[in-house]
mmCIF file of C-alpha atoms in Angstrom:
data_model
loop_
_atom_site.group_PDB
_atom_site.id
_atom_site.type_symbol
_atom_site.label_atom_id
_atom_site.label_comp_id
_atom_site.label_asym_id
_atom_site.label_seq_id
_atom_site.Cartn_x
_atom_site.Cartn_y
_atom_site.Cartn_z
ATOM 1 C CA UNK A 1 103.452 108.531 78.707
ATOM 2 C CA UNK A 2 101.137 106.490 76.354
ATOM 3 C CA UNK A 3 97.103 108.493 76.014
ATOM 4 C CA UNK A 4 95.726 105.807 77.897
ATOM 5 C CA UNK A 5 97.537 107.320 80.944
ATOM 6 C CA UNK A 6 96.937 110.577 80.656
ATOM 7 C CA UNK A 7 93.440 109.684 80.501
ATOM 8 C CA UNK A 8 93.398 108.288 83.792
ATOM 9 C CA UNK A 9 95.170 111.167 85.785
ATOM 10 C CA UNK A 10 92.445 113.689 83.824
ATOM 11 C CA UNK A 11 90.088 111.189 85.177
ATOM 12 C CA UNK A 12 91.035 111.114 88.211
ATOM 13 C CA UNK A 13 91.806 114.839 88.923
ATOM 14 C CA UNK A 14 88.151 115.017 87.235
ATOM 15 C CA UNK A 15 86.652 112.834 89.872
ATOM 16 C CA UNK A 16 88.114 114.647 92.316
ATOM 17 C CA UNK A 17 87.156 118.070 91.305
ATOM 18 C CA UNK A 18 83.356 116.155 91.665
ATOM 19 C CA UNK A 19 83.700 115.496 94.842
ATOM 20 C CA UNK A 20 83.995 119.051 96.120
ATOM 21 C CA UNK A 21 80.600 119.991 95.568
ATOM 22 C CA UNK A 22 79.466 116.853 97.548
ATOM 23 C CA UNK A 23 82.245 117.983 100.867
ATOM 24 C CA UNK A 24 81.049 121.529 100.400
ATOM 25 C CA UNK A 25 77.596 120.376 100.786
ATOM 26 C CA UNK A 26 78.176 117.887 103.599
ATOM 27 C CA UNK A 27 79.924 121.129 104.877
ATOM 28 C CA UNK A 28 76.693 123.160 104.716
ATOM 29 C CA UNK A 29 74.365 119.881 105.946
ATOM 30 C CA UNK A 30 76.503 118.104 108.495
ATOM 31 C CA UNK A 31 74.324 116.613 111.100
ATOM 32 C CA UNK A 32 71.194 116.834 109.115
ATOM 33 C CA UNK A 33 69.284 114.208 107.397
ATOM 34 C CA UNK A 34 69.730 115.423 104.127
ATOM 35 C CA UNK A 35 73.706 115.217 104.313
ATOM 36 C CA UNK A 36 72.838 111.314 103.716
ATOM 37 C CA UNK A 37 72.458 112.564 99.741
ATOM 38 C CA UNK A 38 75.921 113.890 99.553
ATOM 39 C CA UNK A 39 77.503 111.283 101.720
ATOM 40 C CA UNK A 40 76.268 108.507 99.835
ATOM 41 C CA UNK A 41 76.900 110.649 96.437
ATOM 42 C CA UNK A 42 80.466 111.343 97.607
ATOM 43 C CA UNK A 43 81.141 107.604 98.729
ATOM 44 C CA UNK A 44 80.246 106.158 94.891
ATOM 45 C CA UNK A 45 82.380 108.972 93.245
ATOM 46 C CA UNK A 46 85.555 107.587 95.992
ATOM 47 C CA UNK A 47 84.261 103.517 94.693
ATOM 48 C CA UNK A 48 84.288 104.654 90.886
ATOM 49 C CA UNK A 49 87.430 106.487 91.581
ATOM 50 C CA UNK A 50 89.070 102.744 92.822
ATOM 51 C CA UNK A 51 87.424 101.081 89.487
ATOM 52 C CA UNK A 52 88.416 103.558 87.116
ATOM 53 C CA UNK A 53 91.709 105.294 88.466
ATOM 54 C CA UNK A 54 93.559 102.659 90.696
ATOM 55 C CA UNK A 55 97.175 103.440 91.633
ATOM 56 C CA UNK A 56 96.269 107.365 90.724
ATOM 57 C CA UNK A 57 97.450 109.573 93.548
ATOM 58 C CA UNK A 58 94.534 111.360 93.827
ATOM 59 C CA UNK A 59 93.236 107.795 94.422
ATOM 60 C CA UNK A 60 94.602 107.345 96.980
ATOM 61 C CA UNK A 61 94.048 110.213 99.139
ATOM 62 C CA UNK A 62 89.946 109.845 98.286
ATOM 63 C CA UNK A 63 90.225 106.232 99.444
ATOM 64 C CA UNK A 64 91.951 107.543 103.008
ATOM 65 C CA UNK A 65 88.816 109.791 103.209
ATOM 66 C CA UNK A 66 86.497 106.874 101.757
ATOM 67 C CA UNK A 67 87.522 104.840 104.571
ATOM 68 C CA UNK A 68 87.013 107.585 107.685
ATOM 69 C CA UNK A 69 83.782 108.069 106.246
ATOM 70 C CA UNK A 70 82.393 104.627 105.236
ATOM 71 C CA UNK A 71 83.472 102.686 108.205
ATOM 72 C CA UNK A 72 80.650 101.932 110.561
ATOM 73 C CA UNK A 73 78.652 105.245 108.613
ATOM 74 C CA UNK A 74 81.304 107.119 110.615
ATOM 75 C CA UNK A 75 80.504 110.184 108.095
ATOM 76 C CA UNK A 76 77.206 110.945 110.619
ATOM 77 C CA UNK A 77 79.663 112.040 113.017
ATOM 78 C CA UNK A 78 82.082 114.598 111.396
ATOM 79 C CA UNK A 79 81.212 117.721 111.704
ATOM 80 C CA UNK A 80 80.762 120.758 109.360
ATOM 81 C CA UNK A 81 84.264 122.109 110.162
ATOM 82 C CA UNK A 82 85.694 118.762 109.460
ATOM 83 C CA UNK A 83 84.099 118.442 105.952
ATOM 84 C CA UNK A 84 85.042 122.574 105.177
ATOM 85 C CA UNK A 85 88.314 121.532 106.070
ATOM 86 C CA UNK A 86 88.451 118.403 103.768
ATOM 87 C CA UNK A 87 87.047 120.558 101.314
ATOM 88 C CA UNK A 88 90.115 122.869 101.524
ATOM 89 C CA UNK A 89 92.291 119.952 101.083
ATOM 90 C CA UNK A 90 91.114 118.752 98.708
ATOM 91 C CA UNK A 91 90.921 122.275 96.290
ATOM 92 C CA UNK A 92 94.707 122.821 96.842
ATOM 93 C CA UNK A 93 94.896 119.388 95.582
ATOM 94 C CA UNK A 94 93.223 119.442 92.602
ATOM 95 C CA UNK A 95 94.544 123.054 92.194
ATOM 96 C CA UNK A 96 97.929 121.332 91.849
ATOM 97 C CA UNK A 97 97.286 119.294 89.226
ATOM 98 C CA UNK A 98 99.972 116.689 89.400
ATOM 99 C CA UNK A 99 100.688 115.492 93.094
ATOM 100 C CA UNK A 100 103.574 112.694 94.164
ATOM 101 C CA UNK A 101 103.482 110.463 96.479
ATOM 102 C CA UNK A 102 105.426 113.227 99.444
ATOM 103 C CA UNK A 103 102.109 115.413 98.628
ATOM 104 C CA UNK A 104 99.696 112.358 99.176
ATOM 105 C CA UNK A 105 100.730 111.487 102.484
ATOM 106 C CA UNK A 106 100.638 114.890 103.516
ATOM 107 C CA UNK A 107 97.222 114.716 102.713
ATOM 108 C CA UNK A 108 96.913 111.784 104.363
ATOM 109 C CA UNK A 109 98.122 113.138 107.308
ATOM 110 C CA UNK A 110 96.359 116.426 106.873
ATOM 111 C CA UNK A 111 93.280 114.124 107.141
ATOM 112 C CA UNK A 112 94.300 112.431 110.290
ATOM 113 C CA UNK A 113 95.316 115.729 111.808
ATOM 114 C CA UNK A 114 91.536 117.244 110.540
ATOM 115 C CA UNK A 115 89.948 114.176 112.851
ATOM 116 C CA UNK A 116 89.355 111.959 109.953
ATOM 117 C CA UNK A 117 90.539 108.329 111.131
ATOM 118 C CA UNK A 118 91.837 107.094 107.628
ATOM 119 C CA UNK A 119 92.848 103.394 109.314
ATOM 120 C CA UNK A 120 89.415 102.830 111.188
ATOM 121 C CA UNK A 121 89.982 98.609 110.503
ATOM 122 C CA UNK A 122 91.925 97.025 112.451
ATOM 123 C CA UNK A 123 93.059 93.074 112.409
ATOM 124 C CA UNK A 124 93.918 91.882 115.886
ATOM 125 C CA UNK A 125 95.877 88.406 115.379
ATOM 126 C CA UNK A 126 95.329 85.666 118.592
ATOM 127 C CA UNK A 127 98.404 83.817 118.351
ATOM 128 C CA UNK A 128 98.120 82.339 121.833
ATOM 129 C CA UNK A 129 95.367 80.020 120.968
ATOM 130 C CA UNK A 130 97.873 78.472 118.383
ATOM 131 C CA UNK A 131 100.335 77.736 121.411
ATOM 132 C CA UNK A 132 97.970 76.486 123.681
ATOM 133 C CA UNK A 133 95.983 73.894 121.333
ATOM 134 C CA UNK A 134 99.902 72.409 121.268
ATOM 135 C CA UNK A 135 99.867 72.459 124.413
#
């Protein structure tokens, strides 16, 4: 492993580390205005996480969690058990230090099992109107 790489998992274990402070505050603040601080803190520490560390597995787990919470400002609803328990999650993961790809879908799942909805886009596909402009 070249130093360039081993920069980026520090980095990204790093940025991870920073975004407990924001859950356990969004933990403490859920439902109140001034959670909006540590939402929109926590969201641009999950963006410069994709710029900086892409492929990382920590990564990827932040950008399940990015995507529950950004969608539609879907981070309003969650409560302060859901954020307390992301929180957890996310100190055994950085307490681990090197996680595999097995450990981040776990998470992922640990996510989806917590109430986060890590998928909230969906695509729908109309492939009748195709067929029926032949028609």
């Amino acid at each position: 492993m070249n130093t360039e790489q081993k920069v980026l998992k520090v980095s990204a274990v790093e940025i991870t580390k920073s975004l407990l402070s924001d859950l356990e505050e969004l933990s403490r603040f859920a439902g109140e205005a001034c959670s909006a601080v540590f939402a929109d803190s926590i969201l641009r520490k999950m963006r410069l996480m994709v710029t900086k560390c892409m492929g990382d597995p920590y990564t990827e787990v932040a950008v399940a969690l990015h995507d529950a919470l950004a969608h539609q400002n879907l981070w309003l609803d969650y409560t302060k058990e859901q954020y307390q328990d992301a929180y957890d999650l996310f100190s055994s993961l950085v307490n681990q230090g090197v996680i595999d790809n097995i450990v981040v879908e776990n998470s992922i799942i640990a996510l989806e099992n917590l109430g986060f909805n890590t998928l909230p886009f969906s695509v729908s596909f109309d492939n009748n109107s195709q067929d029926e402009d032949e028609l």
